[in-house]
Amino acid sequence: MKRILVTGGTGYIGSHTCVELIQAGYEVIIMDNLYNSSIAVLDRIEQIAGTKPKFYRTDLLDKEGLERIFAENEIDAVIHFAGYKAVGESVQIPMTYYENNIAGSLNLYRAMDNAGVKKLVFSSSATVYGDPESVPIREDFKTHTTNPYGSTKLMNEMILADICTSDPEWSVLLLRYFNPIGAHRSGLLGEVPNGIPNNLVPYIARVANGTLDYLRVWGNDYPTPDGTGVRDYIHVVDLAKGHIKAVEYAFGHPGCERINLGTGNGYSVLEVLHAYEKACGRELPYRIMDRRPGDIAECWADTEKAERLLGWKAQYNIDDMCEDSWRFTVNNPDGIK
Ligand code: WQD
């Protein structure tokens, strides 16, 4: 049985990926500092998948802690989710973001190399494309970041590409996520943002359960069908399944590949809002506001490479995503404790 270390495994995408890994027959070890997640997620993973992953409460900046994990476990590959991920916050505290997301990740890569573990799937983001010249976006498009969070993603990609160039034994998959939303169908796992959500669907979920009054729609004067921003929303379970395919690919292919994980479909803010209204069974109030600084008009993925290389294609539609998000919200009004 192959053993996978999942950093950030109690987080939103990480926890869903651990479920899929276990169900695909892998042994899972989770490393997380619990800064942005709860240890109770381990029990939820066990409830769904029947196995409770071995857990290390370790921070990326704890070199000795990282070495210990590799010394105590025969690890075959790593999926690296751990990192700070709030765009706005990264603008306020860039040094914290660079220290954690770059220096911390380098500690992980060094510990891997010292232990001879040279297969890695990295959690990157479509944010590395900046404002694309056209859509759909292909992996060979120019990259351009506009905030420290996005820059840490791109810098990790560059570091990992250079590691692969220096040592042909390394296999690295750089997975560029579009907009992950939704929750596990069981209602046991989902997104639990800290404080007031910045992202669209977690915010809509709070309007739907009455904890926020109305959705602020950031601009309706974009060059899009209804004037509101268009994004490629992908179900978090589709995203998790993409990671299983990526791990399998890494075991058979050395080198470094950048791969988009999206659906190839774009939905506007208002289309998502109306899908959520269907899911929760009531009209959701909103107000049109000015554009949010740094937002782009539209962004969706060209999914050809993921289909060709990984044999992976997203299966869930926007209604599935909203229904599963709403079920999790109803079942976990106070998040996962
Ligand atoms: C989506 C659309 C907003 C909130 C961000 C990060 C990116 C990635 C995914 C990590 C936009 C509109 C939103 C609201 C709104 N994260 N919106 N009212 O900005 O596409 O991407 O999350 O990798 O790095 O930048 O996602 O959900 O914030 O916004 O009108 O209250 O919804 O203007 O058009 P975004 P988002």
Tab-separated table of C-alpha atoms and ligand atoms in Angstrom:
chain	number	residue	atom	x	y	z
A	1	MET	CA	0.000	0.000	0.000
A	2	LYS	CA	1.557	3.336	-1.084
A	3	ARG	CA	1.850	5.953	1.676
A	4	ILE	CA	1.081	9.609	0.901
A	5	LEU	CA	1.974	12.539	3.140
A	6	VAL	CA	-0.664	15.288	2.810
A	7	THR	CA	0.430	18.667	4.150
A	8	GLY	CA	-2.555	20.850	5.039
A	9	GLY	CA	-4.650	17.670	5.077
A	10	THR	CA	-7.219	18.972	7.589
A	11	GLY	CA	-8.003	21.936	5.338
A	12	TYR	CA	-10.818	22.302	2.810
A	13	ILE	CA	-9.276	20.748	-0.319
A	14	GLY	CA	-6.798	18.653	1.666
A	15	SER	CA	-9.458	16.836	3.681
A	16	HIS	CA	-11.528	15.998	0.603
A	17	THR	CA	-8.369	14.707	-1.083
A	18	CYS	CA	-7.551	12.494	1.933
A	19	VAL	CA	-10.977	10.859	1.648
A	20	GLU	CA	-10.422	10.126	-2.039
A	21	LEU	CA	-6.873	8.826	-1.375
A	22	ILE	CA	-8.111	6.391	1.289
A	23	GLN	CA	-10.953	5.239	-0.922
A	24	ALA	CA	-8.449	4.723	-3.756
A	25	GLY	CA	-6.414	2.399	-1.496
A	26	TYR	CA	-3.624	4.693	-0.316
A	27	GLU	CA	-2.372	5.041	3.264
A	28	VAL	CA	-2.580	8.716	4.309
A	29	ILE	CA	-0.470	10.679	6.796
A	30	ILE	CA	-1.560	14.254	7.500
A	31	MET	CA	0.713	17.089	8.572
A	32	ASP	CA	-1.049	20.314	9.553
A	33	ASN	CA	-0.439	23.174	12.030
A	34	LEU	CA	-4.232	23.590	12.501
A	35	TYR	CA	-3.886	27.355	11.932
A	36	ASN	CA	-6.840	27.369	9.557
A	37	SER	CA	-8.584	24.042	10.322
A	38	SER	CA	-9.814	21.798	13.136
A	39	ILE	CA	-8.457	18.450	14.334
A	40	ALA	CA	-12.103	17.293	14.339
A	41	VAL	CA	-11.729	16.928	10.562
A	42	LEU	CA	-9.801	13.683	11.236
A	43	ASP	CA	-12.956	12.114	12.705
A	44	ARG	CA	-15.010	13.330	9.730
A	45	ILE	CA	-12.523	11.725	7.328
A	46	GLU	CA	-12.800	8.469	9.315
A	47	GLN	CA	-16.621	8.635	9.288
A	48	ILE	CA	-16.617	8.904	5.483
A	49	ALA	CA	-13.655	6.726	4.490
A	50	GLY	CA	-13.455	4.287	7.412
A	51	THR	CA	-9.841	5.085	8.320
A	52	LYS	CA	-8.416	7.827	10.535
A	53	PRO	CA	-5.172	9.163	9.042
A	54	LYS	CA	-2.025	9.295	11.184
A	55	PHE	CA	-1.635	12.945	12.184
A	56	TYR	CA	1.327	15.215	12.939
A	57	ARG	CA	0.641	18.705	14.270
A	58	THR	CA	3.651	20.245	12.569
A	59	ASP	CA	4.409	23.621	11.055
A	60	LEU	CA	6.277	24.040	7.755
A	61	LEU	CA	8.768	26.260	9.610
A	62	ASP	CA	9.605	23.418	12.040
A	63	LYS	CA	12.540	21.751	10.240
A	64	GLU	CA	13.088	19.144	12.948
A	65	GLY	CA	9.404	18.300	12.952
A	66	LEU	CA	9.467	17.778	9.194
A	67	GLU	CA	12.596	15.581	9.371
A	68	ARG	CA	10.888	13.511	12.094
A	69	ILE	CA	7.874	12.762	9.894
A	70	PHE	CA	10.140	11.402	7.151
A	71	ALA	CA	12.295	9.510	9.662
A	72	GLU	CA	9.272	7.785	11.235
A	73	ASN	CA	7.405	6.928	8.039
A	74	GLU	CA	8.266	5.345	4.678
A	75	ILE	CA	6.611	7.989	2.488
A	76	ASP	CA	6.145	7.354	-1.258
A	77	ALA	CA	4.828	10.752	-2.347
A	78	VAL	CA	3.686	14.116	-0.974
A	79	ILE	CA	0.671	16.273	-1.761
A	80	HIS	CA	1.465	19.793	-0.566
A	81	PHE	CA	-1.576	21.939	0.333
A	82	ALA	CA	-0.267	23.690	3.466
A	83	GLY	CA	0.047	27.444	3.067
A	84	TYR	CA	-1.605	30.767	3.733
A	85	LYS	CA	-4.161	31.531	1.027
A	86	ALA	CA	-5.965	34.850	1.556
A	87	VAL	CA	-5.238	37.275	-1.263
A	88	GLY	CA	-6.150	40.420	0.661
A	89	GLU	CA	-4.261	39.341	3.784
A	90	SER	CA	-1.164	38.602	1.701
A	91	VAL	CA	-1.090	42.264	0.622
A	92	GLN	CA	-1.179	43.344	4.294
A	93	ILE	CA	1.480	40.927	5.633
A	94	PRO	CA	3.669	39.890	2.681
A	95	MET	CA	6.654	38.858	4.807
A	96	THR	CA	4.505	36.341	6.702
A	97	TYR	CA	3.254	34.936	3.404
A	98	TYR	CA	6.732	34.651	1.872
A	99	GLU	CA	8.182	33.142	5.051
A	100	ASN	CA	5.453	30.527	5.397
A	101	ASN	CA	4.668	29.735	1.771
A	102	ILE	CA	8.214	29.934	0.380
A	103	ALA	CA	10.670	29.267	3.239
A	104	GLY	CA	8.271	26.740	4.765
A	105	SER	CA	7.813	24.943	1.464
A	106	LEU	CA	11.590	24.875	0.935
A	107	ASN	CA	11.899	23.133	4.326
A	108	LEU	CA	9.478	20.484	3.044
A	109	TYR	CA	11.320	20.022	-0.258
A	110	ARG	CA	14.656	19.719	1.576
A	111	ALA	CA	13.231	17.140	4.000
A	112	MET	CA	11.831	15.191	1.027
A	113	ASP	CA	15.146	15.262	-0.799
A	114	ASN	CA	17.068	14.179	2.316
A	115	ALA	CA	14.687	11.226	2.680
A	116	GLY	CA	14.823	10.333	-1.025
A	117	VAL	CA	11.100	11.161	-1.491
A	118	LYS	CA	10.938	12.732	-4.937
A	119	LYS	CA	7.265	12.656	-5.997
A	120	LEU	CA	5.216	15.760	-5.291
A	121	VAL	CA	1.807	17.170	-6.203
A	122	PHE	CA	1.692	20.907	-5.524
A	123	SER	CA	-1.411	22.989	-4.837
A	124	SER	CA	-1.031	25.879	-7.266
A	125	SER	CA	-3.670	28.294	-8.527
A	126	ALA	CA	-5.085	29.882	-11.668
A	127	THR	CA	-4.173	33.133	-9.988
A	128	VAL	CA	-0.698	32.703	-11.519
A	129	TYR	CA	-2.225	33.700	-14.891
A	130	GLY	CA	-3.190	37.157	-13.625
A	131	ASP	CA	-5.544	38.852	-16.115
A	132	PRO	CA	-5.419	36.465	-19.101
A	133	GLU	CA	-5.219	37.775	-22.678
A	134	SER	CA	-8.054	35.418	-23.630
A	135	VAL	CA	-10.151	32.537	-22.310
A	136	PRO	CA	-10.149	29.565	-22.042
A	137	ILE	CA	-6.733	29.631	-20.389
A	138	ARG	CA	-4.081	27.083	-21.447
A	139	GLU	CA	-1.097	26.045	-19.315
A	140	ASP	CA	1.341	27.682	-21.775
A	141	PHE	CA	-0.234	31.131	-21.267
A	142	LYS	CA	1.949	33.841	-19.769
A	143	THR	CA	1.996	34.020	-15.982
A	144	HIS	CA	1.724	37.270	-14.067
A	145	THR	CA	0.869	37.687	-10.395
A	146	THR	CA	-0.705	40.754	-8.810
A	147	ASN	CA	-0.498	39.922	-5.097
A	148	PRO	CA	1.960	38.225	-2.710
A	149	TYR	CA	-0.251	35.132	-2.335
A	150	GLY	CA	-0.233	34.551	-6.099
A	151	SER	CA	3.502	35.273	-6.216
A	152	THR	CA	4.188	32.568	-3.613
A	153	LYS	CA	2.322	30.075	-5.802
A	154	LEU	CA	4.308	31.055	-8.889
A	155	MET	CA	7.614	31.061	-6.984
A	156	ASN	CA	6.925	27.544	-5.684
A	157	GLU	CA	6.252	26.453	-9.254
A	158	MET	CA	9.596	27.911	-10.340
A	159	ILE	CA	11.475	26.331	-7.409
A	160	LEU	CA	9.975	22.919	-8.138
A	161	ALA	CA	10.687	23.188	-11.868
A	162	ASP	CA	14.321	23.984	-11.047
A	163	ILE	CA	14.515	21.006	-8.641
A	164	CYS	CA	13.251	18.744	-11.445
A	165	THR	CA	15.862	20.193	-13.832
A	166	SER	CA	18.610	19.540	-11.288
A	167	ASP	CA	17.543	15.978	-10.464
A	168	PRO	CA	15.709	13.895	-13.096
A	169	GLU	CA	14.475	11.479	-10.411
A	170	TRP	CA	11.937	14.083	-9.250
A	171	SER	CA	8.309	13.953	-10.425
A	172	VAL	CA	6.287	17.122	-9.846
A	173	LEU	CA	2.691	17.960	-10.800
A	174	LEU	CA	1.822	21.664	-10.461
A	175	LEU	CA	-1.978	21.708	-10.271
A	176	ARG	CA	-3.515	25.102	-11.081
A	177	TYR	CA	-6.937	25.192	-9.397
A	178	PHE	CA	-9.620	27.479	-10.723
A	179	ASN	CA	-12.400	28.255	-8.205
A	180	PRO	CA	-12.992	25.327	-5.830
A	181	ILE	CA	-16.471	25.305	-4.220
A	182	GLY	CA	-18.972	22.791	-2.865
A	183	ALA	CA	-18.638	20.092	-0.221
A	184	HIS	CA	-18.641	16.331	0.282
A	185	ARG	CA	-22.096	14.852	-0.445
A	186	SER	CA	-22.209	13.414	3.113
A	187	GLY	CA	-22.428	16.932	4.557
A	188	LEU	CA	-19.496	16.038	6.842
A	189	LEU	CA	-16.728	17.977	5.067
A	190	GLY	CA	-16.820	21.463	3.535
A	191	GLU	CA	-15.334	24.919	3.512
A	192	VAL	CA	-15.068	26.685	6.890
A	193	PRO	CA	-13.610	30.142	6.265
A	194	ASN	CA	-12.121	32.157	9.109
A	195	GLY	CA	-14.302	35.232	9.778
A	196	ILE	CA	-16.255	36.987	7.003
A	197	PRO	CA	-15.635	35.083	3.738
A	198	ASN	CA	-13.838	36.848	0.889
A	199	ASN	CA	-14.834	34.236	-1.673
A	200	LEU	CA	-18.217	34.231	-3.407
A	201	VAL	CA	-19.815	30.918	-2.493
A	202	PRO	CA	-18.926	30.835	1.222
A	203	TYR	CA	-20.361	34.370	1.420
A	204	ILE	CA	-23.557	33.365	-0.381
A	205	ALA	CA	-23.859	30.398	2.009
A	206	ARG	CA	-23.868	32.832	4.971
A	207	VAL	CA	-26.555	34.963	3.293
A	208	ALA	CA	-28.560	31.790	2.701
A	209	ASN	CA	-28.380	30.739	6.366
A	210	GLY	CA	-29.146	34.253	7.564
A	211	THR	CA	-25.833	35.099	9.190
A	212	LEU	CA	-25.132	37.796	6.567
A	213	ASP	CA	-27.789	40.207	5.250
A	214	TYR	CA	-27.132	40.325	1.532
A	215	LEU	CA	-24.515	39.557	-1.097
A	216	ARG	CA	-22.415	42.458	-2.288
A	217	VAL	CA	-21.930	41.923	-6.015
A	218	TRP	CA	-18.585	43.464	-6.835
A	219	GLY	CA	-19.391	45.214	-10.110
A	220	ASN	CA	-21.880	44.553	-12.922
A	221	ASP	CA	-20.096	46.585	-15.581
A	222	TYR	CA	-17.641	43.947	-16.772
A	223	PRO	CA	-17.631	42.925	-20.471
A	224	THR	CA	-19.517	39.688	-19.638
A	225	PRO	CA	-23.053	38.494	-20.537
A	226	ASP	CA	-24.691	39.937	-17.406
A	227	GLY	CA	-21.896	42.339	-16.454
A	228	THR	CA	-20.760	40.387	-13.401
A	229	GLY	CA	-17.487	38.482	-13.059
A	230	VAL	CA	-17.225	35.043	-14.673
A	231	ARG	CA	-15.211	32.228	-13.086
A	232	ASP	CA	-14.599	28.487	-13.567
A	233	TYR	CA	-16.146	26.981	-10.418
A	234	ILE	CA	-15.086	23.390	-9.802
A	235	HIS	CA	-16.556	20.954	-7.259
A	236	VAL	CA	-14.031	20.258	-4.491
A	237	VAL	CA	-14.606	16.496	-4.912
A	238	ASP	CA	-13.777	16.750	-8.625
A	239	LEU	CA	-10.650	18.619	-7.590
A	240	ALA	CA	-9.784	15.919	-5.023
A	241	LYS	CA	-10.190	13.176	-7.625
A	242	GLY	CA	-7.851	15.127	-9.905
A	243	HIS	CA	-5.172	14.796	-7.209
A	244	ILE	CA	-5.509	11.010	-7.200
A	245	LYS	CA	-4.920	10.992	-10.956
A	246	ALA	CA	-1.956	13.350	-10.478
A	247	VAL	CA	-0.351	11.085	-7.840
A	248	GLU	CA	-0.778	8.092	-10.137
A	249	TYR	CA	0.845	10.075	-12.973
A	250	ALA	CA	3.758	11.089	-10.742
A	251	PHE	CA	4.545	7.439	-9.973
A	252	GLY	CA	4.981	6.758	-13.664
A	253	HIS	CA	6.472	9.967	-15.076
A	254	PRO	CA	9.536	11.901	-13.848
A	255	GLY	CA	9.725	15.600	-14.720
A	256	CYS	CA	7.538	18.641	-14.071
A	257	GLU	CA	4.051	19.290	-15.503
A	258	ARG	CA	1.744	22.279	-15.044
A	259	ILE	CA	-1.914	21.229	-15.272
A	260	ASN	CA	-5.164	23.229	-15.028
A	261	LEU	CA	-7.882	21.739	-12.828
A	262	GLY	CA	-11.137	23.417	-13.869
A	263	THR	CA	-14.388	22.459	-15.585
A	264	GLY	CA	-13.853	24.531	-18.740
A	265	ASN	CA	-17.170	26.323	-18.034
A	266	GLY	CA	-17.543	29.895	-16.772
A	267	TYR	CA	-20.402	31.075	-14.564
A	268	SER	CA	-21.199	34.681	-13.594
A	269	VAL	CA	-21.767	35.878	-10.055
A	270	LEU	CA	-25.513	36.193	-10.689
A	271	GLU	CA	-25.695	32.722	-12.269
A	272	VAL	CA	-24.058	31.251	-9.160
A	273	LEU	CA	-26.387	33.232	-6.907
A	274	HIS	CA	-29.445	31.902	-8.752
A	275	ALA	CA	-28.085	28.344	-8.591
A	276	TYR	CA	-27.701	28.767	-4.833
A	277	GLU	CA	-31.273	30.101	-4.574
A	278	LYS	CA	-32.446	26.857	-6.194
A	279	ALA	CA	-30.327	24.837	-3.749
A	280	CYS	CA	-31.539	26.609	-0.595
A	281	GLY	CA	-35.105	27.159	-1.791
A	282	ARG	CA	-35.323	30.892	-1.270
A	283	GLU	CA	-34.528	34.207	-2.920
A	284	LEU	CA	-31.207	35.678	-1.792
A	285	PRO	CA	-30.849	39.464	-1.490
A	286	TYR	CA	-27.957	41.239	-3.197
A	287	ARG	CA	-26.744	44.727	-3.993
A	288	ILE	CA	-24.582	45.834	-6.906
A	289	MET	CA	-21.422	47.542	-5.611
A	290	ASP	CA	-18.325	48.965	-7.264
A	291	ARG	CA	-15.750	46.574	-8.678
A	292	ARG	CA	-13.336	44.944	-6.167
A	293	PRO	CA	-9.760	46.146	-6.801
A	294	GLY	CA	-7.661	43.496	-8.522
A	295	ASP	CA	-10.625	41.501	-9.873
A	296	ILE	CA	-10.597	40.363	-13.500
A	297	ALA	CA	-13.618	40.060	-15.790
A	298	GLU	CA	-13.461	36.404	-16.720
A	299	CYS	CA	-11.369	33.313	-16.135
A	300	TRP	CA	-11.975	29.699	-17.130
A	301	ALA	CA	-9.798	26.729	-17.944
A	302	ASP	CA	-8.800	24.896	-21.070
A	303	THR	CA	-9.056	21.342	-19.717
A	304	GLU	CA	-7.457	19.468	-22.640
A	305	LYS	CA	-4.139	18.733	-20.921
A	306	ALA	CA	-5.737	17.320	-17.739
A	307	GLU	CA	-7.904	15.055	-19.881
A	308	ARG	CA	-4.993	13.961	-22.080
A	309	LEU	CA	-2.306	13.521	-19.409
A	310	LEU	CA	-4.322	12.491	-16.356
A	311	GLY	CA	-7.437	11.008	-17.960
A	312	TRP	CA	-9.390	13.343	-15.635
A	313	LYS	CA	-12.448	15.513	-16.341
A	314	ALA	CA	-14.728	17.301	-13.878
A	315	GLN	CA	-18.084	15.546	-13.492
A	316	TYR	CA	-20.189	17.783	-11.213
A	317	ASN	CA	-22.207	20.798	-12.376
A	318	ILE	CA	-22.969	24.101	-10.672
A	319	ASP	CA	-26.225	22.801	-9.189
A	320	ASP	CA	-24.374	19.881	-7.572
A	321	MET	CA	-21.821	22.322	-6.165
A	322	CYS	CA	-24.467	24.612	-4.653
A	323	GLU	CA	-26.614	21.753	-3.311
A	324	ASP	CA	-23.607	20.126	-1.623
A	325	SER	CA	-22.407	23.470	-0.237
A	326	TRP	CA	-25.875	24.196	1.167
A	327	ARG	CA	-26.205	20.737	2.776
A	328	PHE	CA	-22.838	21.214	4.538
A	329	THR	CA	-23.842	24.725	5.658
A	330	VAL	CA	-27.122	23.473	7.138
A	331	ASN	CA	-25.432	20.523	8.862
A	332	ASN	CA	-22.555	22.595	10.256
A	333	PRO	CA	-23.856	26.066	11.212
A	334	ASP	CA	-20.763	26.605	13.371
A	335	GLY	CA	-18.300	24.906	11.065
A	336	ILE	CA	-16.399	21.764	12.041
A	337	LYS	CA	-15.538	21.715	15.749
B	1	WQD	C1	-15.328	35.179	-7.557
B	1	WQD	C2	-16.244	36.209	-8.227
B	1	WQD	C3	-15.853	38.453	-7.463
B	1	WQD	C4	-17.220	37.727	-3.359
B	1	WQD	C5	-9.955	33.837	-5.467
B	1	WQD	C6	-8.484	33.990	-5.351
B	1	WQD	C7	-7.794	32.888	-6.097
B	1	WQD	C8	-8.335	31.539	-5.681
B	1	WQD	C9	-9.850	31.478	-5.779
B	1	WQD	C10	-6.830	30.504	-4.143
B	1	WQD	C11	-15.509	37.499	-8.597
B	1	WQD	C12	-17.257	37.989	-7.082
B	1	WQD	C13	-16.881	37.557	-4.690
B	1	WQD	C14	-18.308	38.578	-3.005
B	1	WQD	C15	-18.647	39.042	-5.346
B	1	WQD	N1	-7.949	31.213	-4.358
B	1	WQD	N2	-17.588	38.203	-5.651
B	1	WQD	N3	-18.988	39.218	-4.018
B	1	WQD	O1	-11.366	36.271	-6.792
B	1	WQD	O2	-11.956	34.532	-8.579
B	1	WQD	O3	-10.326	33.957	-6.807
B	1	WQD	O4	-10.361	32.559	-4.998
B	1	WQD	O5	-6.073	30.074	-4.956
B	1	WQD	O6	-6.432	32.964	-5.780
B	1	WQD	O7	-8.119	35.208	-5.970
B	1	WQD	O8	-12.724	34.198	-6.220
B	1	WQD	O9	-14.776	33.866	-4.911
B	1	WQD	O10	-13.302	35.872	-4.365
B	1	WQD	O11	-14.633	35.844	-6.487
B	1	WQD	O12	-19.283	39.646	-6.243
B	1	WQD	O13	-18.657	38.778	-1.804
B	1	WQD	O14	-17.255	36.602	-7.311
B	1	WQD	O15	-15.876	39.819	-7.890
B	1	WQD	O16	-16.083	37.994	-9.804
B	1	WQD	P1	-11.602	34.853	-7.174
B	1	WQD	P2	-13.861	34.943	-5.396
